[in-house]
mmCIF file of C-alpha atoms in Angstrom:
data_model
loop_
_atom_site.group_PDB
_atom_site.id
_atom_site.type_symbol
_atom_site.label_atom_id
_atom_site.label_comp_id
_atom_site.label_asym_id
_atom_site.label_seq_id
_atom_site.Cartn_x
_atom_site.Cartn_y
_atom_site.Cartn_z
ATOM 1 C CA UNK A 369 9.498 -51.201 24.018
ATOM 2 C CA UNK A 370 11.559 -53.527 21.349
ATOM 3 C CA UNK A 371 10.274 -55.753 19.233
ATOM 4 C CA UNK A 372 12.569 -57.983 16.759
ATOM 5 C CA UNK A 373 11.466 -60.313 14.583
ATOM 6 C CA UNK A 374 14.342 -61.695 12.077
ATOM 7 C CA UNK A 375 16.491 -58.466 10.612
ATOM 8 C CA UNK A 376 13.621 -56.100 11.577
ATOM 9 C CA UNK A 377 13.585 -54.557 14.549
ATOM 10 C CA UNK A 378 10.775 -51.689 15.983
ATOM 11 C CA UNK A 379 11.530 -49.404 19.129
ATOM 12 C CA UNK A 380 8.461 -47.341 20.234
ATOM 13 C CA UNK A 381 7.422 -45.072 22.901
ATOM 14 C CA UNK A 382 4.105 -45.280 24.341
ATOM 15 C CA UNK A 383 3.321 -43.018 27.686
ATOM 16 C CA UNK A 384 0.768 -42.727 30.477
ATOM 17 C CA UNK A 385 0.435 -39.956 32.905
ATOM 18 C CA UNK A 386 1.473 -42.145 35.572
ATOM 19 C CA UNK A 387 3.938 -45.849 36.489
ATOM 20 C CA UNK A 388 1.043 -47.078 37.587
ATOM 21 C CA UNK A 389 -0.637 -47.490 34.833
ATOM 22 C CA UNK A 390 2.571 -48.058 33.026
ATOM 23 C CA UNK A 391 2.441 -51.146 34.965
ATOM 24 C CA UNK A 392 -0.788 -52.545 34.035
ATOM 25 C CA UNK A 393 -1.588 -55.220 32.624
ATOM 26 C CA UNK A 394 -4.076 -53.565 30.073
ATOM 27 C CA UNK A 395 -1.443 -51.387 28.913
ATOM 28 C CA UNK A 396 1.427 -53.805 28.469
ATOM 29 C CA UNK A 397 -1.296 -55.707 26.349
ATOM 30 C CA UNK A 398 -1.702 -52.742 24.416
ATOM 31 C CA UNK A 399 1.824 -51.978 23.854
ATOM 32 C CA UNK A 400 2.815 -55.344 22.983
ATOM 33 C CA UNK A 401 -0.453 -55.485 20.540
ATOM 34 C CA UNK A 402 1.068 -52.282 18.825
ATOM 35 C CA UNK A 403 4.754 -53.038 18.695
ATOM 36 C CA UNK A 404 3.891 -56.611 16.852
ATOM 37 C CA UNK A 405 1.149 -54.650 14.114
ATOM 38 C CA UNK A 406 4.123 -52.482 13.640
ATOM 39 C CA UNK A 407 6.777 -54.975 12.796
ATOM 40 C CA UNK A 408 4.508 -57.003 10.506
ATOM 41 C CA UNK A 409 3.780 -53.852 9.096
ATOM 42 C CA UNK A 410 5.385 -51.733 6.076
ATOM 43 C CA UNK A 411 4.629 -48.380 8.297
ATOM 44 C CA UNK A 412 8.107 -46.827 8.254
ATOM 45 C CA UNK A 413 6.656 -43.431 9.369
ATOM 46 C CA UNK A 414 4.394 -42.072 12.452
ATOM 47 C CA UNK A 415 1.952 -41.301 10.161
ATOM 48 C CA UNK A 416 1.402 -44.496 8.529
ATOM 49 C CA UNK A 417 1.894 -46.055 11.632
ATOM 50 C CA UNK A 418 -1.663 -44.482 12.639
ATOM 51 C CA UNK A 419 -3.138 -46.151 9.652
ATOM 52 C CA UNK A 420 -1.999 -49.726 10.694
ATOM 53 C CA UNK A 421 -4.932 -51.825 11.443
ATOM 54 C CA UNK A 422 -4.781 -53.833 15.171
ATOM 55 C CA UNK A 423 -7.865 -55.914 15.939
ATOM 56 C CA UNK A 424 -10.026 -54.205 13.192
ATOM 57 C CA UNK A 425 -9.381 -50.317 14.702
ATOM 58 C CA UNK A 426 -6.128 -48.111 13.424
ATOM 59 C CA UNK A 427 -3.924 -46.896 15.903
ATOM 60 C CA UNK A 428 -4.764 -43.766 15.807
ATOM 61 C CA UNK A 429 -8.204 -44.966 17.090
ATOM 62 C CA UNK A 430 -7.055 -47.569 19.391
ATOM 63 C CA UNK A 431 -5.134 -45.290 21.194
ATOM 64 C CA UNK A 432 -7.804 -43.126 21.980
ATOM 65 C CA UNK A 433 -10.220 -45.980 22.642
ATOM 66 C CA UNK A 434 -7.485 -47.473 25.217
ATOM 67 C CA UNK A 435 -7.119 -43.816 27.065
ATOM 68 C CA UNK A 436 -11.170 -43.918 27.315
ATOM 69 C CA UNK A 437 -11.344 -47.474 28.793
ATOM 70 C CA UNK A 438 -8.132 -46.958 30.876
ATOM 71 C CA UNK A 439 -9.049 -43.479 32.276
ATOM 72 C CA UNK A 440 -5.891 -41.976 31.868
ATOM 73 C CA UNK A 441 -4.349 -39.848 28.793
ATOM 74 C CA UNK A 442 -1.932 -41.940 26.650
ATOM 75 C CA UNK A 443 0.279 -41.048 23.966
ATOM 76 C CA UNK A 444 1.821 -43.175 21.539
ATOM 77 C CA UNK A 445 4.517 -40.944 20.918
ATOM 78 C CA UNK A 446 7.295 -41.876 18.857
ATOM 79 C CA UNK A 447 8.426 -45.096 16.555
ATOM 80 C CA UNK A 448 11.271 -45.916 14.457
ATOM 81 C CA UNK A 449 11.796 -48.654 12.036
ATOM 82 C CA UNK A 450 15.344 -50.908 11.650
ATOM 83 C CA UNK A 451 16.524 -53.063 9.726
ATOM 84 C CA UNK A 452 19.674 -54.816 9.730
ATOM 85 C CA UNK A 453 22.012 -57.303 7.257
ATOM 86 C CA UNK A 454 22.869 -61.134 7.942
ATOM 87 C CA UNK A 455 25.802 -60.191 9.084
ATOM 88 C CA UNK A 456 24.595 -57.999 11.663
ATOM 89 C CA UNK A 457 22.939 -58.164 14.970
ATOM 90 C CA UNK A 458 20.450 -56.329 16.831
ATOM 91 C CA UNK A 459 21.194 -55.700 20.889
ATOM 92 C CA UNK A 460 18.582 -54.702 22.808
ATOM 93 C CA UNK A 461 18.157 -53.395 26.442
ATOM 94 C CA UNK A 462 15.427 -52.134 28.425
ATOM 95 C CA UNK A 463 15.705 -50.302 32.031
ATOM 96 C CA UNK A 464 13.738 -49.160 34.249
ATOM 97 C CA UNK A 465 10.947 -50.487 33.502
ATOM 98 C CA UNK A 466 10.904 -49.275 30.330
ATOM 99 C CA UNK A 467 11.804 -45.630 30.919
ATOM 100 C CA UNK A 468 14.933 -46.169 29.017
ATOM 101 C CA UNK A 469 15.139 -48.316 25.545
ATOM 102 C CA UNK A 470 18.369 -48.615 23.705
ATOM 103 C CA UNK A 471 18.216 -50.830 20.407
ATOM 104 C CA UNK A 472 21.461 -51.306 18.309
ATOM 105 C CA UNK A 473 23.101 -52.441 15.403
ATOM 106 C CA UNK A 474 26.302 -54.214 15.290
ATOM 107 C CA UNK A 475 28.677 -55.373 12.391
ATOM 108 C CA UNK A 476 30.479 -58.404 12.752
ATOM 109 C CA UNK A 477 29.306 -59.221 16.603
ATOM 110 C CA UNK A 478 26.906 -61.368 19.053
ATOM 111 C CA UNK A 479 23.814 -60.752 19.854
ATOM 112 C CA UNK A 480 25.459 -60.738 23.343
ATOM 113 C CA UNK A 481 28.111 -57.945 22.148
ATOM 114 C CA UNK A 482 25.255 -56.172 20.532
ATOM 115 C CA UNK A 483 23.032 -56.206 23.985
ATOM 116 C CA UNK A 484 26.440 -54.895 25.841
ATOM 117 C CA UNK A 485 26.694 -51.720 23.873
ATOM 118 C CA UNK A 486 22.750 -51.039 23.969
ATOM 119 C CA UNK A 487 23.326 -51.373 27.883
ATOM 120 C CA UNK A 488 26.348 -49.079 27.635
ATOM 121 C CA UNK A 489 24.569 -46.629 25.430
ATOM 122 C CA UNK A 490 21.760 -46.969 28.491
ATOM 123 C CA UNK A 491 24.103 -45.889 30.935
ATOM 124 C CA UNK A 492 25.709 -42.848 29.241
ATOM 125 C CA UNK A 493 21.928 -41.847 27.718
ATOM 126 C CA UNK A 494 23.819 -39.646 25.110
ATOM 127 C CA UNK A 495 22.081 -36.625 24.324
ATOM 128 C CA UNK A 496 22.990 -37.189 20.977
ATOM 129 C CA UNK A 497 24.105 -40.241 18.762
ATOM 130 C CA UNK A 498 25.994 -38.485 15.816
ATOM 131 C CA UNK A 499 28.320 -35.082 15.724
ATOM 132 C CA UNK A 500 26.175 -33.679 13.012
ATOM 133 C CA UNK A 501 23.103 -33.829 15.376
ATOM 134 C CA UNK A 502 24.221 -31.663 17.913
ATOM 135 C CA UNK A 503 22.431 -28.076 17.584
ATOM 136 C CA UNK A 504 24.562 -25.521 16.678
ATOM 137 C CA UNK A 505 23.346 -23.061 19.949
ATOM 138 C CA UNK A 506 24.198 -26.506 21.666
ATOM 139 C CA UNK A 507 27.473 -26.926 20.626
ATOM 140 C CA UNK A 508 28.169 -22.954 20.980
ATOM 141 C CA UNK A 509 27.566 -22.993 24.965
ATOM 142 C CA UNK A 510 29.618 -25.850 25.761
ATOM 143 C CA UNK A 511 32.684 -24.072 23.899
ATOM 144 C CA UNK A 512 31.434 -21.061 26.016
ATOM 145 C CA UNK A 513 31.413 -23.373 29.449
ATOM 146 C CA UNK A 514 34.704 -25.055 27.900
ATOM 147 C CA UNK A 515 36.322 -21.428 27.435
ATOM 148 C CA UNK A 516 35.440 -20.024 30.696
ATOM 149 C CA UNK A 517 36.810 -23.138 32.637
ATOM 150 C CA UNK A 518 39.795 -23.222 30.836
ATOM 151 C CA UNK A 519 40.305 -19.026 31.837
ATOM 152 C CA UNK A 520 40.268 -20.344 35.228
ATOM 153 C CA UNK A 521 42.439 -23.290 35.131
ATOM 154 C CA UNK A 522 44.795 -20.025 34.061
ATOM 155 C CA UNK A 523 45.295 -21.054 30.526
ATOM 156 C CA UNK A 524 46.671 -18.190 28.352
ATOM 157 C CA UNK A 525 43.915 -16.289 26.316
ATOM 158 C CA UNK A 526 45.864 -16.750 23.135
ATOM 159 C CA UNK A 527 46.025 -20.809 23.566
ATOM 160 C CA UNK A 528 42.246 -21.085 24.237
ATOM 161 C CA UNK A 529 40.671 -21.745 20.914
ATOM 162 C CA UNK A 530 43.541 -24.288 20.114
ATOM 163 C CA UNK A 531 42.778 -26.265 23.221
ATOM 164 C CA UNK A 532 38.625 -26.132 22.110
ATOM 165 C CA UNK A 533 39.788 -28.331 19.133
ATOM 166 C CA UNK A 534 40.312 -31.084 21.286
ATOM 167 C CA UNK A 535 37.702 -30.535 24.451
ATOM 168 C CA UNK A 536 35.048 -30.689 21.825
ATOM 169 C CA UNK A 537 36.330 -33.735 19.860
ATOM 170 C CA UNK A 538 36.339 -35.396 23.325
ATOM 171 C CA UNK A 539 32.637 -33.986 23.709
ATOM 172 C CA UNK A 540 31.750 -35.634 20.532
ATOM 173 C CA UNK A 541 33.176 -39.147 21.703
ATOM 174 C CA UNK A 542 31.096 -38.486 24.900
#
């Protein structure tokens, strides 16, 4: 889920074993209770994020307490703070019900413009979002796949590593 309140924005994952308790009500209830203690929050972390107080109970507790009423395990599993300048907007898309959440930041741009790339970031669900994120052992078998199709498109041995230059900068942009 996304929550956005001014230039502070919170994207967190909650799960359940199963959609259908994804889709009930209790749950939502729960997830929208957490996402709005974390944005009026100064919890920046997942560990302080435990320690925020929602109806008297931290999270840490109320998540358990929630899985014991609710019957099922759930995991509150990841969070990330963002803020953003005046001159900057927030988009934000869910899909799927909220299996995928895309929040972004954009310079100089509409909300609306904003919203489009979170959708487009959605569709392309990039592994990665920056070049210096991508694992080394990551990058090192796609220049093996890269090398191996380019052997049998018949490209000449001694050409191969000059043509990786620009496969992987178009893997980057991917």
């Amino acid at each position: 889920q996304i929550f956005v309140n001014g230039n502070k924005a919170v994207i967190l994952e909650v799960n359940s074993e199963t959609d259908f308790v994804a889709k009930n009500d209790e749950f939502k209830n729960f997830v929208n209770e957490l996402g709005n203690a974390l944005l009026n929050s100064d919890a920046s972390t997942m560990e302080e994020a435990l320690k925020v107080s929602v109806d008297g109970e931290d999270i840490a507790t109320k998540v358990v307490n929630i899985t014991a009423k609710i019957g099922e395990k759930l995991s509150f599993r990841r969070m990330e703070v963002v803020t953003k300048s005046d001159s900057e907007s927030f988009g934000d898309y869910i899909h799927m019900g909220g299996k995928i959440a895309v929040l972004t930041i954009v310079d100089n741009a509409s909300t609306e413009v904003a919203k489009d790339v979170a959708m487009h970031a959605a569709a392309m669900k990039p592994a990665y979002v920056k070049s210096e994120d991508v694992p080394t052992e990551v990058l090192d078998k796609e220049k093996d796949i890269m090398r191996e199709q380019l052997l049998n498109e018949g490209k000449p041995a001694d050409r191969i590593e000059g043509i990786l230059v620009g496969k992987v900068k178009k893997y980057y942009e991917e």
